[in-house]
Short mmCIF file of N, CA and C in Angstrom, two decimals:
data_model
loop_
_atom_site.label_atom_id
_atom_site.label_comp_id
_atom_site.label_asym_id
_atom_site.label_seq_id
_atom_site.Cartn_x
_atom_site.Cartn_y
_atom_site.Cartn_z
N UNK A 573 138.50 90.90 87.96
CA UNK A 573 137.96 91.26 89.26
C UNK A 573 137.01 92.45 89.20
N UNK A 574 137.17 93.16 87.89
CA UNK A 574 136.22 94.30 88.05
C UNK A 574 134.77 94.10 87.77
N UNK A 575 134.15 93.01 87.07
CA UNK A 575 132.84 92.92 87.21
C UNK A 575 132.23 92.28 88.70
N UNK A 576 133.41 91.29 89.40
CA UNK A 576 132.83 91.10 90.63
C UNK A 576 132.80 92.24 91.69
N UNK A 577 133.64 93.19 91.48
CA UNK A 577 133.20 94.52 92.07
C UNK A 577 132.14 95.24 91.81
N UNK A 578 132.06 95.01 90.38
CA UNK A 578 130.69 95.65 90.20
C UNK A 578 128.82 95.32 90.97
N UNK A 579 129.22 93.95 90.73
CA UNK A 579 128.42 93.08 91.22
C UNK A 579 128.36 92.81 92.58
N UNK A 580 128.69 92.87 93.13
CA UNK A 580 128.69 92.99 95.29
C UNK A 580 128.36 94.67 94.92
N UNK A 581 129.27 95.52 94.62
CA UNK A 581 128.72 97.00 94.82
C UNK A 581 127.54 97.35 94.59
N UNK A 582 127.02 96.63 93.36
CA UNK A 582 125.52 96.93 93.05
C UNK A 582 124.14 96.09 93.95
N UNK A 583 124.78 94.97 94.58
CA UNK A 583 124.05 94.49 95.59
C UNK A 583 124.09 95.01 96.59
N UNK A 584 125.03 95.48 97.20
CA UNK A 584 125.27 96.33 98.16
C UNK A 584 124.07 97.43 98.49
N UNK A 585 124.14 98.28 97.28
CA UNK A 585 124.07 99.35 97.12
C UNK A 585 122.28 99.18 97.21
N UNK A 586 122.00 97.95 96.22
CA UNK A 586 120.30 97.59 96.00
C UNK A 586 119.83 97.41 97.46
N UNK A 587 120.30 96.78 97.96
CA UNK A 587 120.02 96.10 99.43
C UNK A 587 120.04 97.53 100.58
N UNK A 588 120.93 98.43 100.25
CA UNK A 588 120.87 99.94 101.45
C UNK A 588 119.26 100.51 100.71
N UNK A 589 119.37 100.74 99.91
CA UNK A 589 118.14 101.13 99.23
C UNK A 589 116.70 100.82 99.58
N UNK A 590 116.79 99.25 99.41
CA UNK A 590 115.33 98.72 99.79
C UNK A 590 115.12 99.14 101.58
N UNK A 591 116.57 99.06 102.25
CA UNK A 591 116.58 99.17 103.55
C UNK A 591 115.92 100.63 103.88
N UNK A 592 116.27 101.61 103.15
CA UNK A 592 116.04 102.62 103.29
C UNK A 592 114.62 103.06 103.02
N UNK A 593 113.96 102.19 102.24
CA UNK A 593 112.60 102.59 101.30
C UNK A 593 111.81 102.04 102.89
N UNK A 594 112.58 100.78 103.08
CA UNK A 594 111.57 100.14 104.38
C UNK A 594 111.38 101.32 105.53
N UNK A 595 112.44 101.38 105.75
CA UNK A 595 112.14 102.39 107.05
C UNK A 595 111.60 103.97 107.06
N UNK A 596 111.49 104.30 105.51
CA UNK A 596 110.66 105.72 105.48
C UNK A 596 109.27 105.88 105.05
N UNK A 597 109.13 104.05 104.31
CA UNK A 597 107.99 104.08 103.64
C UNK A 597 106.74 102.94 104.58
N UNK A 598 107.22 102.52 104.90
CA UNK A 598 106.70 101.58 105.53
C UNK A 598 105.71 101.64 106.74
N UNK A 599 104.64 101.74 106.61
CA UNK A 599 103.20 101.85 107.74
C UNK A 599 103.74 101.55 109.40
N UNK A 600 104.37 100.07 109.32
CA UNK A 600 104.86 99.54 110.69
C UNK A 600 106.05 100.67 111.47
N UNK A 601 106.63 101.48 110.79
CA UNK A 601 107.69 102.25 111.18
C UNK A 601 107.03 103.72 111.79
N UNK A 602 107.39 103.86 112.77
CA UNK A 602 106.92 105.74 113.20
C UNK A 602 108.50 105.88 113.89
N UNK A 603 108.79 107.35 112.83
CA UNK A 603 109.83 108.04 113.38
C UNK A 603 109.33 108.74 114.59
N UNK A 604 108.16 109.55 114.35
CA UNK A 604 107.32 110.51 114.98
C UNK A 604 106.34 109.91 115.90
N UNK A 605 106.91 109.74 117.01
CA UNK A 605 106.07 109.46 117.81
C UNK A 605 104.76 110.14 118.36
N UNK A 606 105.39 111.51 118.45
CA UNK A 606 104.06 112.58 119.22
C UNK A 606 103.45 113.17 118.19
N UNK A 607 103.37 113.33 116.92
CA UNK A 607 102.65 113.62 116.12
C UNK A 607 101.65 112.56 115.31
N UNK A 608 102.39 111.25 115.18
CA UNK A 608 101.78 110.26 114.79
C UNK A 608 101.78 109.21 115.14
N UNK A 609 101.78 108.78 116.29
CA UNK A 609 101.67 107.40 116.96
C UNK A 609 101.46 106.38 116.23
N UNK A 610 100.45 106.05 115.91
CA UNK A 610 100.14 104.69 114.67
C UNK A 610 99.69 105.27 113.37
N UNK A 611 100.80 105.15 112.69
CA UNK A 611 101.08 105.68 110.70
C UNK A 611 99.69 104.67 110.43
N UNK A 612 99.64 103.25 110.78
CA UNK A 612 98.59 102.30 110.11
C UNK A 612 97.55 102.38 110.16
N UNK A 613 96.90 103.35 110.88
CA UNK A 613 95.83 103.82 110.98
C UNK A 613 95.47 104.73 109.93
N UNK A 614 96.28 105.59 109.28
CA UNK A 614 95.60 106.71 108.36
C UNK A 614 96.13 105.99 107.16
N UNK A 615 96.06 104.89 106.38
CA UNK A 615 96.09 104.24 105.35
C UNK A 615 95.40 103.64 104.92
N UNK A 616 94.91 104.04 103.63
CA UNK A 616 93.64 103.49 103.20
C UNK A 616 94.19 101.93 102.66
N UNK A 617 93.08 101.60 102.54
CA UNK A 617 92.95 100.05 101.57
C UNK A 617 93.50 100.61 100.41
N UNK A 618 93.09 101.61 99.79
CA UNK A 618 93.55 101.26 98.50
C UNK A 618 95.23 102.09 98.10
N UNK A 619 96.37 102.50 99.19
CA UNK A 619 97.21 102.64 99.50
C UNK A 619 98.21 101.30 99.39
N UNK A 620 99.07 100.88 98.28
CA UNK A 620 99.88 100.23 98.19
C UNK A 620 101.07 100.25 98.70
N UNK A 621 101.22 99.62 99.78
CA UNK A 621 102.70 99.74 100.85
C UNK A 621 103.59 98.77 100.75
N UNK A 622 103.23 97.29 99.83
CA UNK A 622 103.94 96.08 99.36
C UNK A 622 104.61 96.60 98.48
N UNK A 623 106.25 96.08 98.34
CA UNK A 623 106.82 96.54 97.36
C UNK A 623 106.62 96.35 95.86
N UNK A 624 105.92 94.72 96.27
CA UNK A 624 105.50 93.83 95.06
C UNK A 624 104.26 92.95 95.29
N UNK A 625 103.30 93.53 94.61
CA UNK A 625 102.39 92.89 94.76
C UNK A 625 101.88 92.09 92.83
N UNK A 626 101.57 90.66 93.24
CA UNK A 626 100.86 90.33 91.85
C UNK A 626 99.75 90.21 91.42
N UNK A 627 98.98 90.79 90.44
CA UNK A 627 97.78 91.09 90.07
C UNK A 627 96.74 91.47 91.29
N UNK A 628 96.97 92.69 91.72
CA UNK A 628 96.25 93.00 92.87
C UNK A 628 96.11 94.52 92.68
N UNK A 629 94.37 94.87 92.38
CA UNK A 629 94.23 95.93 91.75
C UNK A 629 93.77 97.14 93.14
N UNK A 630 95.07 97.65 93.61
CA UNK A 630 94.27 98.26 95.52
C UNK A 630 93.48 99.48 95.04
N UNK A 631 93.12 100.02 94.55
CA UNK A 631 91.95 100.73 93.52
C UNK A 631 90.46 100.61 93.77
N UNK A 632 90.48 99.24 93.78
CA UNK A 632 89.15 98.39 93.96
C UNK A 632 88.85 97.99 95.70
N UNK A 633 89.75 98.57 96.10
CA UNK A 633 89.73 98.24 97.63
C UNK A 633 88.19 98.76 98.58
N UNK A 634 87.77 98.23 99.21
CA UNK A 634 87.03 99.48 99.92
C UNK A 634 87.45 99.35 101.73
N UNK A 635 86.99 99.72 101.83
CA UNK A 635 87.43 100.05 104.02
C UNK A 635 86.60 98.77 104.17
N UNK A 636 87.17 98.31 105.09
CA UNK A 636 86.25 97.15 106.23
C UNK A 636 86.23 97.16 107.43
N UNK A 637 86.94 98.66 107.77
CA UNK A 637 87.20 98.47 108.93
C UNK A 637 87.08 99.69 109.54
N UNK A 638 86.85 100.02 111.39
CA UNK A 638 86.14 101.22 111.82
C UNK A 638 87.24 102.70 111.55
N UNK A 639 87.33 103.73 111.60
CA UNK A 639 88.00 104.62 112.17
C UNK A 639 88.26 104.53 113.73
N UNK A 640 89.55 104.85 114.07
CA UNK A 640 89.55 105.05 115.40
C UNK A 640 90.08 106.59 115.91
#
């Protein structure tokens, strides 16, 4: 029984984690409302916010789009 403990605990544990990465790292999320209303606005293109991206060099990015 002790490796299936191990194994739910470590999923467990992976899964609070990613949960946690989402909600501090993540553009769509504002804790701060009166200081920063829309986070998605001050992120550049070449700002990687996917956890996983494949062969995608955001480096090479440029803006396409206005400032507001």
């Amino acid at each position: 029984l002790i490796p299936l403990f191990v194994i739910i605990g470590s999923g467990g544990i992976g899964a609070g984690l990613y949960l946690m990465r989402l909600a501090l790292f993540n553009p769509d999320v504002s804790w701060d409302k009166k200081n920063n209303p829309e986070p998605w606005n001050k992120m550049s293109p070449s700002d990687q916010y996917k956890f996983y991206s494949v062969n995608v060099d955001y480096s090479k990015f440029k803006k396409d789009r206005p400032d507001f």
